[in-house]
mmCIF file of C-alpha atoms in Angstrom:
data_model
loop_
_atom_site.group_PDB
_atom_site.id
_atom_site.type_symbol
_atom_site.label_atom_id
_atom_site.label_comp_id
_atom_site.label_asym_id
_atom_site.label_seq_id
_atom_site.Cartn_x
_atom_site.Cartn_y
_atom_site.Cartn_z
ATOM 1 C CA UNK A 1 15.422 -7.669 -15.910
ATOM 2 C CA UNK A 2 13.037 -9.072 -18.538
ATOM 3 C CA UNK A 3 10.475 -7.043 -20.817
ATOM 4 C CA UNK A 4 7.377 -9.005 -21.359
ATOM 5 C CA UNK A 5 5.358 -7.273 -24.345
ATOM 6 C CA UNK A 6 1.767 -8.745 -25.409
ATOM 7 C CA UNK A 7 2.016 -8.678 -28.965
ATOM 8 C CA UNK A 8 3.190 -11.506 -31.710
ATOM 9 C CA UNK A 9 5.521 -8.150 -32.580
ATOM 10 C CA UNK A 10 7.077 -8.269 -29.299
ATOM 11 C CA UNK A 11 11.004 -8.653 -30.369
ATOM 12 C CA UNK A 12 9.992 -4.970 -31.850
ATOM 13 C CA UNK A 13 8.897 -3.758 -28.790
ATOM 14 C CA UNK A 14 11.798 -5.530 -27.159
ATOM 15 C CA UNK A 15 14.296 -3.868 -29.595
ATOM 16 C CA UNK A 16 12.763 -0.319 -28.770
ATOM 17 C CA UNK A 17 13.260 -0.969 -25.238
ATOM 18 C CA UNK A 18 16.954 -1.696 -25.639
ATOM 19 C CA UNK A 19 18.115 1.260 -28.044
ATOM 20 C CA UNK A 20 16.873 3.073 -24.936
ATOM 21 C CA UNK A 21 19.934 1.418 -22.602
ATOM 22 C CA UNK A 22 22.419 2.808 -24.853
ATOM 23 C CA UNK A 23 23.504 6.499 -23.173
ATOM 24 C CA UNK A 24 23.910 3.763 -19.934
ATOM 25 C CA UNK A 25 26.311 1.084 -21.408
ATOM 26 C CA UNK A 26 29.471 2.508 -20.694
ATOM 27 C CA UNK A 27 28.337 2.691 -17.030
ATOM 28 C CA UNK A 28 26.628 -0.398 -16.644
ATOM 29 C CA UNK A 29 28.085 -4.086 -17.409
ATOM 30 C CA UNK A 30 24.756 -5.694 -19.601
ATOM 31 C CA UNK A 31 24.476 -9.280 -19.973
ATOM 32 C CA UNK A 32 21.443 -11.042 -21.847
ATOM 33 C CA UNK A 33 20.180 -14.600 -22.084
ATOM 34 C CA UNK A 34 17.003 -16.003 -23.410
ATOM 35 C CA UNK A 35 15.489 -15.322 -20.153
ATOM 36 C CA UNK A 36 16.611 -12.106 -18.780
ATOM 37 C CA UNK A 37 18.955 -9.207 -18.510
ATOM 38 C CA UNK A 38 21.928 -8.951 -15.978
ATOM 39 C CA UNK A 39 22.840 -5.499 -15.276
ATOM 40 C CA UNK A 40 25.526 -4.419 -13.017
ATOM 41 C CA UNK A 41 26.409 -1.356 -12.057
ATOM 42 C CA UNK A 42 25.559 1.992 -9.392
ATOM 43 C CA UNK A 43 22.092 2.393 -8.573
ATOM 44 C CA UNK A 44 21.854 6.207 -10.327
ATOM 45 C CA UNK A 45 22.609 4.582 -13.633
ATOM 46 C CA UNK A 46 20.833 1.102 -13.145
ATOM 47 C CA UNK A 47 17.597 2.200 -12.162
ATOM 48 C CA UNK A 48 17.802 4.940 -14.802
ATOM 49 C CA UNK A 49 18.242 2.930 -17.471
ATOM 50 C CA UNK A 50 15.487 0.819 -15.938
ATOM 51 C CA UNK A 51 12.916 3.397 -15.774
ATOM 52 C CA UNK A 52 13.890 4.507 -19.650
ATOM 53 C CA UNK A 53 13.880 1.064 -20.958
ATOM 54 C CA UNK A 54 10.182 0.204 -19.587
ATOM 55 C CA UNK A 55 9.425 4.095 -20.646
ATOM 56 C CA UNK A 56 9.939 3.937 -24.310
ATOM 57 C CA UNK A 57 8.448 0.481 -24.723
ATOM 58 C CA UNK A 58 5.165 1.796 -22.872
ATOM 59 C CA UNK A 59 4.958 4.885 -24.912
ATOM 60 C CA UNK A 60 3.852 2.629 -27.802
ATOM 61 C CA UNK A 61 0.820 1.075 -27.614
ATOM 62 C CA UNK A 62 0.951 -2.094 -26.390
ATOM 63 C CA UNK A 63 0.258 -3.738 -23.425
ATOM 64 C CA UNK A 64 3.678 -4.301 -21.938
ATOM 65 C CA UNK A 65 5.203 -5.570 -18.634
ATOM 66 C CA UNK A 66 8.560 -6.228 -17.091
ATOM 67 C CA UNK A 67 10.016 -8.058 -13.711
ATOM 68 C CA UNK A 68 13.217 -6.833 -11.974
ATOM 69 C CA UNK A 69 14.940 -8.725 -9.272
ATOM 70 C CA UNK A 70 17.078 -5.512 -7.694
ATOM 71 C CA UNK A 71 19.858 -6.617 -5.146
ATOM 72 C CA UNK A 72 22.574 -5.075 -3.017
ATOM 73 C CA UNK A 73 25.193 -6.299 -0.788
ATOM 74 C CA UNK A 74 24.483 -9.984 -1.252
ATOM 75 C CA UNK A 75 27.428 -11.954 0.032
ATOM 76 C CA UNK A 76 27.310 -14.735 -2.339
ATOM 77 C CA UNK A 77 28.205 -11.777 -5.109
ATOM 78 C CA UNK A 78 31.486 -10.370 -5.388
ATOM 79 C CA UNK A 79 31.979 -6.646 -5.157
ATOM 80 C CA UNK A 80 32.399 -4.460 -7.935
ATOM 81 C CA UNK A 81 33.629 -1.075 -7.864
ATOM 82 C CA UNK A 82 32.097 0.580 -10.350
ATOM 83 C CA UNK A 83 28.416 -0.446 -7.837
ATOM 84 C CA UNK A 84 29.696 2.571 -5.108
ATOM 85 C CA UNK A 85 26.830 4.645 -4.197
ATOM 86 C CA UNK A 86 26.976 7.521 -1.828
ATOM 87 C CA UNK A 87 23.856 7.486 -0.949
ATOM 88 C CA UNK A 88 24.445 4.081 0.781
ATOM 89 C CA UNK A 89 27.509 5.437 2.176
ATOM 90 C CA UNK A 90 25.690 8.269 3.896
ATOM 91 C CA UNK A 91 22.629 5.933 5.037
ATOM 92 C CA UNK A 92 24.875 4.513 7.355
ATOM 93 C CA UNK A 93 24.582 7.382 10.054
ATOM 94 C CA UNK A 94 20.654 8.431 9.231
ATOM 95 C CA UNK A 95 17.944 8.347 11.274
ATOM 96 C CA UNK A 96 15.398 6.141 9.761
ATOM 97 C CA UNK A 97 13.143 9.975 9.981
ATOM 98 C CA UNK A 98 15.976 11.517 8.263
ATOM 99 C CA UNK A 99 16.224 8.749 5.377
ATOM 100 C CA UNK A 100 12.302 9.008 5.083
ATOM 101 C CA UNK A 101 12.761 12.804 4.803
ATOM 102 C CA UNK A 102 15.672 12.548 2.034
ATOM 103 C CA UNK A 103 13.706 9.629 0.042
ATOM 104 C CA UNK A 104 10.246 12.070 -0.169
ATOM 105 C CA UNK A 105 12.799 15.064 -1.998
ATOM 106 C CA UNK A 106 14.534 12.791 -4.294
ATOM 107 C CA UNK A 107 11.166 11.667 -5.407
ATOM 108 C CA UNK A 108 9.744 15.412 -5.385
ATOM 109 C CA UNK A 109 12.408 16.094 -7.815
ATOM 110 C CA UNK A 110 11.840 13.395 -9.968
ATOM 111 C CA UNK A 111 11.650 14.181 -13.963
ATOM 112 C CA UNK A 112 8.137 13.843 -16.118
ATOM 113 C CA UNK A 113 8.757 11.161 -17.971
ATOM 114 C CA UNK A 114 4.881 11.932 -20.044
ATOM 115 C CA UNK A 115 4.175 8.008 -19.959
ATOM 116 C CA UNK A 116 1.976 6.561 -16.834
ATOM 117 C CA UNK A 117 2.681 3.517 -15.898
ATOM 118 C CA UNK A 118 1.516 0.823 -12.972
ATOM 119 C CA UNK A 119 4.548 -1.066 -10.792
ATOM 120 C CA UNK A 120 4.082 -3.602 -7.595
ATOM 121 C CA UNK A 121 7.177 -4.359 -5.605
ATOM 122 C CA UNK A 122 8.290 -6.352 -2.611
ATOM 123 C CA UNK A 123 11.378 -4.929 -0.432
ATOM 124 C CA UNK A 124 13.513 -8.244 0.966
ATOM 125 C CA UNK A 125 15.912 -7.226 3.898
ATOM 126 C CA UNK A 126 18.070 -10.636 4.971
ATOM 127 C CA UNK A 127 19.744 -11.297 7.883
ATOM 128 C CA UNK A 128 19.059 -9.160 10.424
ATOM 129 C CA UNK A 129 16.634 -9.268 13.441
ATOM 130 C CA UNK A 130 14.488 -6.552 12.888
ATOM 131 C CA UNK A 131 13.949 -6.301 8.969
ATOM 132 C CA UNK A 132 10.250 -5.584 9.609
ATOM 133 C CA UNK A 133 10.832 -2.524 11.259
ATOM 134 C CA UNK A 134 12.535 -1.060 8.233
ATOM 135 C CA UNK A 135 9.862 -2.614 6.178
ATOM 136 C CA UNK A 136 7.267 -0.053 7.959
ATOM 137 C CA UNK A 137 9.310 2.632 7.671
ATOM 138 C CA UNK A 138 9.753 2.013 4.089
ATOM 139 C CA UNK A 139 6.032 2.016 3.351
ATOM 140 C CA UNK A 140 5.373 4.799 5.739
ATOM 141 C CA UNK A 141 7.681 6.380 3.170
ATOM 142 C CA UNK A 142 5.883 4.947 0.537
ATOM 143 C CA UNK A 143 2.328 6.195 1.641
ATOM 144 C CA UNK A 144 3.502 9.842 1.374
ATOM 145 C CA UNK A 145 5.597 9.572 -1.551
ATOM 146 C CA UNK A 146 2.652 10.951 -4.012
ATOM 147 C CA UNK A 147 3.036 7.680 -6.062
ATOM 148 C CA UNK A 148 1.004 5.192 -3.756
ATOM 149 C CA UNK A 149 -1.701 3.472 -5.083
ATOM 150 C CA UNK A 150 -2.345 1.041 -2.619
ATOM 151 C CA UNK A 151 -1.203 -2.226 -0.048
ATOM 152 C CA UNK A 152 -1.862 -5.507 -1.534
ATOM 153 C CA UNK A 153 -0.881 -8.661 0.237
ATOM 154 C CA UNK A 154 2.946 -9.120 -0.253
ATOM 155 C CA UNK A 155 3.421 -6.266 -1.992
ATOM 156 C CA UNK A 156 3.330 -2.119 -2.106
ATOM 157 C CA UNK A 157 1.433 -0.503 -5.018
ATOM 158 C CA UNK A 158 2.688 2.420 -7.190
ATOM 159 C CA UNK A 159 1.200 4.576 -9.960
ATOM 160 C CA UNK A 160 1.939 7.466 -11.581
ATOM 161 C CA UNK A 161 4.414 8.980 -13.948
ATOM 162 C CA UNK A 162 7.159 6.657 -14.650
ATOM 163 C CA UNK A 163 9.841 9.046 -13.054
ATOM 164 C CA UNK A 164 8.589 9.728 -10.029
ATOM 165 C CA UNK A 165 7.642 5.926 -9.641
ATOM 166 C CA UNK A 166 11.140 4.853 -10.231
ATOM 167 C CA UNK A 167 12.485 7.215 -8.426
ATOM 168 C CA UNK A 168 10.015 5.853 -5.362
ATOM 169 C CA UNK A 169 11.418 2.391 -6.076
ATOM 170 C CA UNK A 170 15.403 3.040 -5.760
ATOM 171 C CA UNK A 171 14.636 5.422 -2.503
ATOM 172 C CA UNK A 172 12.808 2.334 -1.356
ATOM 173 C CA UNK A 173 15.994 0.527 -2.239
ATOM 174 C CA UNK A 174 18.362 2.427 -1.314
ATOM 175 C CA UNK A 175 17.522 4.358 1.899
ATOM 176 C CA UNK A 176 16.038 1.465 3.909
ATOM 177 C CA UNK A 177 17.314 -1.940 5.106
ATOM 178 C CA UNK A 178 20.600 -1.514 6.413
ATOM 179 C CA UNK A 179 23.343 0.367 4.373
ATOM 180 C CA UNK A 180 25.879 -2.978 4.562
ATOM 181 C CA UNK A 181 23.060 -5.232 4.552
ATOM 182 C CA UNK A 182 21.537 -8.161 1.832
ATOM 183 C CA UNK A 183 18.624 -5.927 0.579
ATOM 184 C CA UNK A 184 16.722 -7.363 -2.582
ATOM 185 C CA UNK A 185 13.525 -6.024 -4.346
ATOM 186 C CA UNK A 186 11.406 -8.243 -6.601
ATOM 187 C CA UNK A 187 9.048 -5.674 -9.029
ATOM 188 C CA UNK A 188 6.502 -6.092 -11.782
ATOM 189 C CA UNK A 189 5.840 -2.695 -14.005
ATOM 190 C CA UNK A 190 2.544 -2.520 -16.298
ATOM 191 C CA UNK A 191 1.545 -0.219 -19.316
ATOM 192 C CA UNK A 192 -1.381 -0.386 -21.260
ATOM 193 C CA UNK A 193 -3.086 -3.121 -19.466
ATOM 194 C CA UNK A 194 -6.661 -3.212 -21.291
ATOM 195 C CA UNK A 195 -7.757 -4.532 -17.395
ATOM 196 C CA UNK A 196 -7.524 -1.211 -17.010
ATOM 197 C CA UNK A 197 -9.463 0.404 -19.752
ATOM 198 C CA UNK B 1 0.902 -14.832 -10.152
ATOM 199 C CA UNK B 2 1.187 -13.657 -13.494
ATOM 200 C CA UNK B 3 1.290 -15.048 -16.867
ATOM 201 C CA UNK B 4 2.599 -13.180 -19.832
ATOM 202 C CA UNK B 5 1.828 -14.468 -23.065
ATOM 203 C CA UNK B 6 4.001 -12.865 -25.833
ATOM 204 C CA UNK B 7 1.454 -12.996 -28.764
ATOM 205 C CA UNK B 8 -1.319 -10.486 -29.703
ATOM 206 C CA UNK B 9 -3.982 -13.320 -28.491
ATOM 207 C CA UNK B 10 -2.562 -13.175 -25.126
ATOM 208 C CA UNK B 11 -6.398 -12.874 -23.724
ATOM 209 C CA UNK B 12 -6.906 -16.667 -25.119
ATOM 210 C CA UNK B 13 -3.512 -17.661 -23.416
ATOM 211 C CA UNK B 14 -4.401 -16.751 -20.544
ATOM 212 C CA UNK B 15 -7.797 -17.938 -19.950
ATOM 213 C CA UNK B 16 -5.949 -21.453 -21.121
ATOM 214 C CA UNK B 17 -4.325 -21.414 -18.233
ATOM 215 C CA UNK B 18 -7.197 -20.049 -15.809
ATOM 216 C CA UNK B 19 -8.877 -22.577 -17.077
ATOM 217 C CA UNK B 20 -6.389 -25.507 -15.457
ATOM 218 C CA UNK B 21 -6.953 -23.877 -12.732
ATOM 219 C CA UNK B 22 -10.923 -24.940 -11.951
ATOM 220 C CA UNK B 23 -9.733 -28.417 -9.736
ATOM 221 C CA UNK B 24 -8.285 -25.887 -7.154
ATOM 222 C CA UNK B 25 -10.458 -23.752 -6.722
ATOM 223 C CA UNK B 26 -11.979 -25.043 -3.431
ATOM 224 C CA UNK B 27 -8.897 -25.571 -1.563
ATOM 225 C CA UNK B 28 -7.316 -22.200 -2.649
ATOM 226 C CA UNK B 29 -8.568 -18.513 -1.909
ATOM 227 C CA UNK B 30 -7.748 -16.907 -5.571
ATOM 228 C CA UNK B 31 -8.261 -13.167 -6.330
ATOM 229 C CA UNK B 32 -7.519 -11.460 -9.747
ATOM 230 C CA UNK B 33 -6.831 -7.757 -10.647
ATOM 231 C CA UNK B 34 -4.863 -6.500 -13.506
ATOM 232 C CA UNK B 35 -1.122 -7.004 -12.446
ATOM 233 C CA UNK B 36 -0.907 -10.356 -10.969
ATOM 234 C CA UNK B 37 -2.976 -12.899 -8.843
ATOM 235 C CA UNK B 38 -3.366 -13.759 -5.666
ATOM 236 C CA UNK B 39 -3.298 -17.080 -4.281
ATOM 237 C CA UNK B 40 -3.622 -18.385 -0.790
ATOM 238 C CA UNK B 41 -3.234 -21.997 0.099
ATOM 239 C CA UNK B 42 -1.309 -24.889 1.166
ATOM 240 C CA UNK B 43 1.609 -25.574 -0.574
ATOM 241 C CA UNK B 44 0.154 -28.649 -2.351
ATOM 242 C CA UNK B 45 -2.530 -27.448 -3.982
ATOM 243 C CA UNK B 46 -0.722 -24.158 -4.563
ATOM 244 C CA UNK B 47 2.102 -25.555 -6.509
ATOM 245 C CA UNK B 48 0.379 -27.933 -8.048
ATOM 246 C CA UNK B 49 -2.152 -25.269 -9.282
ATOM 247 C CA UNK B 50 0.635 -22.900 -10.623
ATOM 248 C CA UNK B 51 2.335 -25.802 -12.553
ATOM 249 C CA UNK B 52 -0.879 -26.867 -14.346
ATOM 250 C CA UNK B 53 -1.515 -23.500 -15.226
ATOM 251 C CA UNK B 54 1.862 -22.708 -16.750
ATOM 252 C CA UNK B 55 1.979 -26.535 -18.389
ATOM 253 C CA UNK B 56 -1.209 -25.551 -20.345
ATOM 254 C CA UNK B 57 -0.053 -22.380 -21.348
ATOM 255 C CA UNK B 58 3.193 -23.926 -22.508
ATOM 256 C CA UNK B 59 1.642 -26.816 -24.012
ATOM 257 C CA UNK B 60 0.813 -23.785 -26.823
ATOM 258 C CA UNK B 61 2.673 -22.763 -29.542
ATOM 259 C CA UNK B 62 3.039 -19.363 -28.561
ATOM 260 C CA UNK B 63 6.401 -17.835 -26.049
ATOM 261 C CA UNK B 64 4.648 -17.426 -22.851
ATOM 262 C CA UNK B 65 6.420 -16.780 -19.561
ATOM 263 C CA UNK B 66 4.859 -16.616 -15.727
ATOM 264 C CA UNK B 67 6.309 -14.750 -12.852
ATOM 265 C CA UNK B 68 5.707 -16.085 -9.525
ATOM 266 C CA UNK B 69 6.455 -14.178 -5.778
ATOM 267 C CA UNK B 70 6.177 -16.985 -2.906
ATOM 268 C CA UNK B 71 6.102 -15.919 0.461
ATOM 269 C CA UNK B 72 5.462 -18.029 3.958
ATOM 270 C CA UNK B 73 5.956 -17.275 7.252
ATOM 271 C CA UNK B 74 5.758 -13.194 6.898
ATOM 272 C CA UNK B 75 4.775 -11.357 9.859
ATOM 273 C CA UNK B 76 2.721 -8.706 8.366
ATOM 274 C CA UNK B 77 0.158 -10.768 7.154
ATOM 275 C CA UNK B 78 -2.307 -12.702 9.014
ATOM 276 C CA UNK B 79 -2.204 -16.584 9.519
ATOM 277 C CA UNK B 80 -4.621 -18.829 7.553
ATOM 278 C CA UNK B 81 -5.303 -22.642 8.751
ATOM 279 C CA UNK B 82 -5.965 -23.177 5.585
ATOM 280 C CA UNK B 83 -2.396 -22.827 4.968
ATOM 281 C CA UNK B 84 -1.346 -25.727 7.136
ATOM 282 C CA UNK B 85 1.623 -27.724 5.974
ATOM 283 C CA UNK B 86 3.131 -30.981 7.416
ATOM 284 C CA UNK B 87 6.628 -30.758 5.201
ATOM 285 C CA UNK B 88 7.295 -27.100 7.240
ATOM 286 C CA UNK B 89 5.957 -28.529 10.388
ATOM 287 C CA UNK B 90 8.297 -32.062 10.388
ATOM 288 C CA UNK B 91 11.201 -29.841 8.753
ATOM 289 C CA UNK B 92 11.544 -28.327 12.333
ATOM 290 C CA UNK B 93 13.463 -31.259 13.725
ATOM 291 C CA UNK B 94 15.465 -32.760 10.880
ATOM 292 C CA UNK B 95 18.403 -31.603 9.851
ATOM 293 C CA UNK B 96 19.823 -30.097 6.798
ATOM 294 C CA UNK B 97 21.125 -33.311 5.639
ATOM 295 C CA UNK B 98 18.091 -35.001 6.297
ATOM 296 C CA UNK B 99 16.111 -32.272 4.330
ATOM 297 C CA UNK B 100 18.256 -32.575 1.116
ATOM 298 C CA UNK B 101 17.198 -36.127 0.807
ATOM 299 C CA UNK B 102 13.953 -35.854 1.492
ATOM 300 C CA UNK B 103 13.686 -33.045 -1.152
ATOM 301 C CA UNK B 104 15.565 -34.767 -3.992
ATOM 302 C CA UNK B 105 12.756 -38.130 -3.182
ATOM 303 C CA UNK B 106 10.115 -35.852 -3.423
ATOM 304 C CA UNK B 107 11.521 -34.523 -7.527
ATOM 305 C CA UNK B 108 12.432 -37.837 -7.960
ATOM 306 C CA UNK B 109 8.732 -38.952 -7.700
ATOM 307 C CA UNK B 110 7.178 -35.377 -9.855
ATOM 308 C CA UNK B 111 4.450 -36.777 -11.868
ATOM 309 C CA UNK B 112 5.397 -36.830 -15.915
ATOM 310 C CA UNK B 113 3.718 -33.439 -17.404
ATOM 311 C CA UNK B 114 5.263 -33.638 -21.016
ATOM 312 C CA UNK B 115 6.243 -29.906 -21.454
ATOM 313 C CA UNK B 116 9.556 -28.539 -21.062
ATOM 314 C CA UNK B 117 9.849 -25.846 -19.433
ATOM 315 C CA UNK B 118 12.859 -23.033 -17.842
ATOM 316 C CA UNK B 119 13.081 -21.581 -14.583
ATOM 317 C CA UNK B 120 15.034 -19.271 -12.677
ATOM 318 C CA UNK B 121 14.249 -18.364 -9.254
ATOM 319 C CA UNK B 122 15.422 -16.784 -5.961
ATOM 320 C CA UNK B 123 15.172 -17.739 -2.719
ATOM 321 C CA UNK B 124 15.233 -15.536 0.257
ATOM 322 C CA UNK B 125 15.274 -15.876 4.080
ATOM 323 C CA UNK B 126 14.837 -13.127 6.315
ATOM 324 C CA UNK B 127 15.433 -12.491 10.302
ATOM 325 C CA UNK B 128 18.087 -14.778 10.643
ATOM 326 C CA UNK B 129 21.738 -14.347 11.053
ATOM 327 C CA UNK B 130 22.968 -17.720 9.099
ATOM 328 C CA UNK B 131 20.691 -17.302 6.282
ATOM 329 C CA UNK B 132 23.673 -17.940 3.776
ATOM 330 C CA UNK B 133 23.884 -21.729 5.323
ATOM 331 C CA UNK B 134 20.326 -22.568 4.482
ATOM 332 C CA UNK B 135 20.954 -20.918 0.982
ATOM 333 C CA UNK B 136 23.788 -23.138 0.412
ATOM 334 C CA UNK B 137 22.227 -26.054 1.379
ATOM 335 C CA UNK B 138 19.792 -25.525 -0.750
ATOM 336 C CA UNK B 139 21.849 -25.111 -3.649
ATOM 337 C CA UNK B 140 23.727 -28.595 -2.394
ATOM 338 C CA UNK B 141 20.136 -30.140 -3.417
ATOM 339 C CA UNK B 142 19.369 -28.059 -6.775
ATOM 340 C CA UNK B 143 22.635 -29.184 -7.856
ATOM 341 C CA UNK B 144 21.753 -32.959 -7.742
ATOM 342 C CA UNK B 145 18.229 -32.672 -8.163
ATOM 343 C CA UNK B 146 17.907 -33.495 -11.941
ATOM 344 C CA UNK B 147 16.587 -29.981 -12.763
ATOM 345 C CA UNK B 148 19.675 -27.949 -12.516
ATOM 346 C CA UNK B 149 20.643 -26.304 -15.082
ATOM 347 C CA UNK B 150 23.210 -23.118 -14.556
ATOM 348 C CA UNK B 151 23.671 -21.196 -11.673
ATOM 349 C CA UNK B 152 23.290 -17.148 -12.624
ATOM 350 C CA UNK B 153 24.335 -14.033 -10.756
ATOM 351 C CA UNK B 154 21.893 -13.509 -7.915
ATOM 352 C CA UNK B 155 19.249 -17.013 -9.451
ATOM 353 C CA UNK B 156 19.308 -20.647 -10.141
ATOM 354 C CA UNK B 157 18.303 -21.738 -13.266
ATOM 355 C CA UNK B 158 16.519 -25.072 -13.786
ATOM 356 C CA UNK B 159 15.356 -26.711 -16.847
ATOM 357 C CA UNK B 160 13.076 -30.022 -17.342
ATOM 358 C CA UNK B 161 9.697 -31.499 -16.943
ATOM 359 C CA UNK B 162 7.288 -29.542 -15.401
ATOM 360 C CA UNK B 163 6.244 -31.927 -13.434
ATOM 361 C CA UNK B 164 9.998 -32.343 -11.730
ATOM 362 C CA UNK B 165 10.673 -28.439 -11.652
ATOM 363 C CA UNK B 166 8.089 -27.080 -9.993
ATOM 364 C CA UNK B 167 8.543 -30.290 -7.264
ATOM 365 C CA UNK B 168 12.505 -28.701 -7.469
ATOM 366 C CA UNK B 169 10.320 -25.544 -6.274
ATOM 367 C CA UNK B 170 8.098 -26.644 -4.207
ATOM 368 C CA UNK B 171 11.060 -28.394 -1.834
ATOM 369 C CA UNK B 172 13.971 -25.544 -1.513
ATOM 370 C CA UNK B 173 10.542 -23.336 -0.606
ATOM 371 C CA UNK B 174 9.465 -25.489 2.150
ATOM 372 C CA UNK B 175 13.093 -27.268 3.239
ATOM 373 C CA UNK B 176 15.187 -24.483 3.229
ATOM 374 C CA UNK B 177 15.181 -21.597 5.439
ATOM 375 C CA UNK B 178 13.989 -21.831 8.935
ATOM 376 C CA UNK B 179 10.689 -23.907 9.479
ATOM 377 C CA UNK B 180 8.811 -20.676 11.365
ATOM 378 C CA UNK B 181 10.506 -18.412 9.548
ATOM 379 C CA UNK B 182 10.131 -15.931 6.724
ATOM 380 C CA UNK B 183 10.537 -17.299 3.703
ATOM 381 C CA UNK B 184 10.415 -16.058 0.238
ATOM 382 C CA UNK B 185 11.102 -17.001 -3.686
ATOM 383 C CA UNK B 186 11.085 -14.623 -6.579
ATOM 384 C CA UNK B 187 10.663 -17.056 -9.737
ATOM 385 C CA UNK B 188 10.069 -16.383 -13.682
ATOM 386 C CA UNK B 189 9.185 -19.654 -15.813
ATOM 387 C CA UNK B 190 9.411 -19.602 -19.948
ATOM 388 C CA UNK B 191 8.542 -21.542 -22.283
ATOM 389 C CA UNK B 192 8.071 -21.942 -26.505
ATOM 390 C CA UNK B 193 10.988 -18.347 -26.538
ATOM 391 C CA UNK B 194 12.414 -18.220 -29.978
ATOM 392 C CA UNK B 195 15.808 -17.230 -28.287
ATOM 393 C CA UNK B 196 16.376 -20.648 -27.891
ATOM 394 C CA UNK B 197 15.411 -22.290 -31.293
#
């Protein structure tokens, strides 16, 4: 994870972000470098403490972005307990109707967040022979999910109300590609962009 | 594409960088909205486009950082001959032996761009059941390719030239993975960040 804000005061902005990972660090292990931000832990946590970091840094005013890499199951990683997530469990014996079904309520049930943001993501599924049909399925998800903005090429388009958009995202990432399978997701939020003014 | 400048005057930044990219513009399809950019080429032109842009970004004072998504091969999106590609074409036949050393002649030869830059990318290959073996092999050639500089949980990070690591880039992209396959790399480039003064 890295937060990119456009301002000569971004290690502010940067430093607002973070005090906002603090009710997550006993549940997640954090690891910075002058690049990014390794976080490891279960995906109700991690993309919590996601969506709050990017939420109080785009409640100020500035034009701010960040990029997430989001993986699961990759074998070249070893496994860490404290990852375990039922909801990958329980995916395992799901139709893909009955996932798309269970991803729409999460995201119905999302909190208000009060801050709108913009996010583009790609959904990777490795190694296995028909990754594209859980690709559609995914953005069939996607399309109904009340936080679609639009397809682009190589990517899915979200806007709305930074919980229900993260919430989208880890249904995305959670509820399709296969449960045991190398599942990645490479995303790019945006607040404040005066593009957009 | 996108390029994050982390200065107030990010505007000027970034039309820096657009700038570098005039030369390209007739043998690449480029289209601009207020996330990111699209880009649809050859890899040639493509790479070399991307590294010009981010070399005269970084050839600034200010911390600015770029985050790229690559993709070939993906079967939801529609073949362009303008794409055509002899590396991925030849790479059919040869094996991965032979594709190491022909990637580490190509860095070897990366034109001089005076900027240092970091990178840390990605790279993923989808549909096929021994994508881990092409991933390996392809971090056989990072490691000896002059450009390495740490492997990270779930990235490889490479530091030099630009000139020699975005050639790094450019070869695992179009070596590694199968030649008709789909292909992709999730990369973020910085330069000029105070974390490392």
């Amino acid at each position: 994870m890295s937060l990119y804000p456009m301002t000569s005061n971004f290690v502010d902005v940067i430093m607002t972000g973070l005090d906002a990972l603090s009710p997550y660090k006993t549940d997640l292990r954090i690891e910075t470098d002058d690049m990014s931000t390794l976080m490891v832990g279960a995906p109700e946590p991690l993309f919590d403490a996601i969506r709050d970091l990017f939420a109080a840094a785009a409640k100020r005013p500035e034009h701010v972005t960040m990029h997430v890499t989001f993986s699961r199951g990759c074998p070249g990683e070893p496994d860490d307990p404290n990852c375990r997530c039922e909801t990958l469990e329980t995916a395992q014996d799901q139709s893909l109707t009955d996932r798309q079904t269970l991803a729409a309520e999460a995201v119905a049930q999302a909190p208000d967040l009060g801050v709108a943001i913009d996010l583009q993501f790609s959904l990777y599924v490795m190694g296995s022979g028909d990754h594209m049909d859980e690709i559609y399925g995914c953005i069939d998800f996607l399309k109904t999910s009340g936080t679609f903005h639009k397809s682009k090429n190589f990517c899915t388009r979200l806007r709305g109300d930074a919980g229900a958009v993260f919430e989208t995202l880890r249904q995305a990432f959670l509820r399709f590609g296969p449960a045991e399978g190398h599942v990645t997701i490479d995303m790019t939020a945006s607040a404040n962009s005066p593009s957009l003014a």
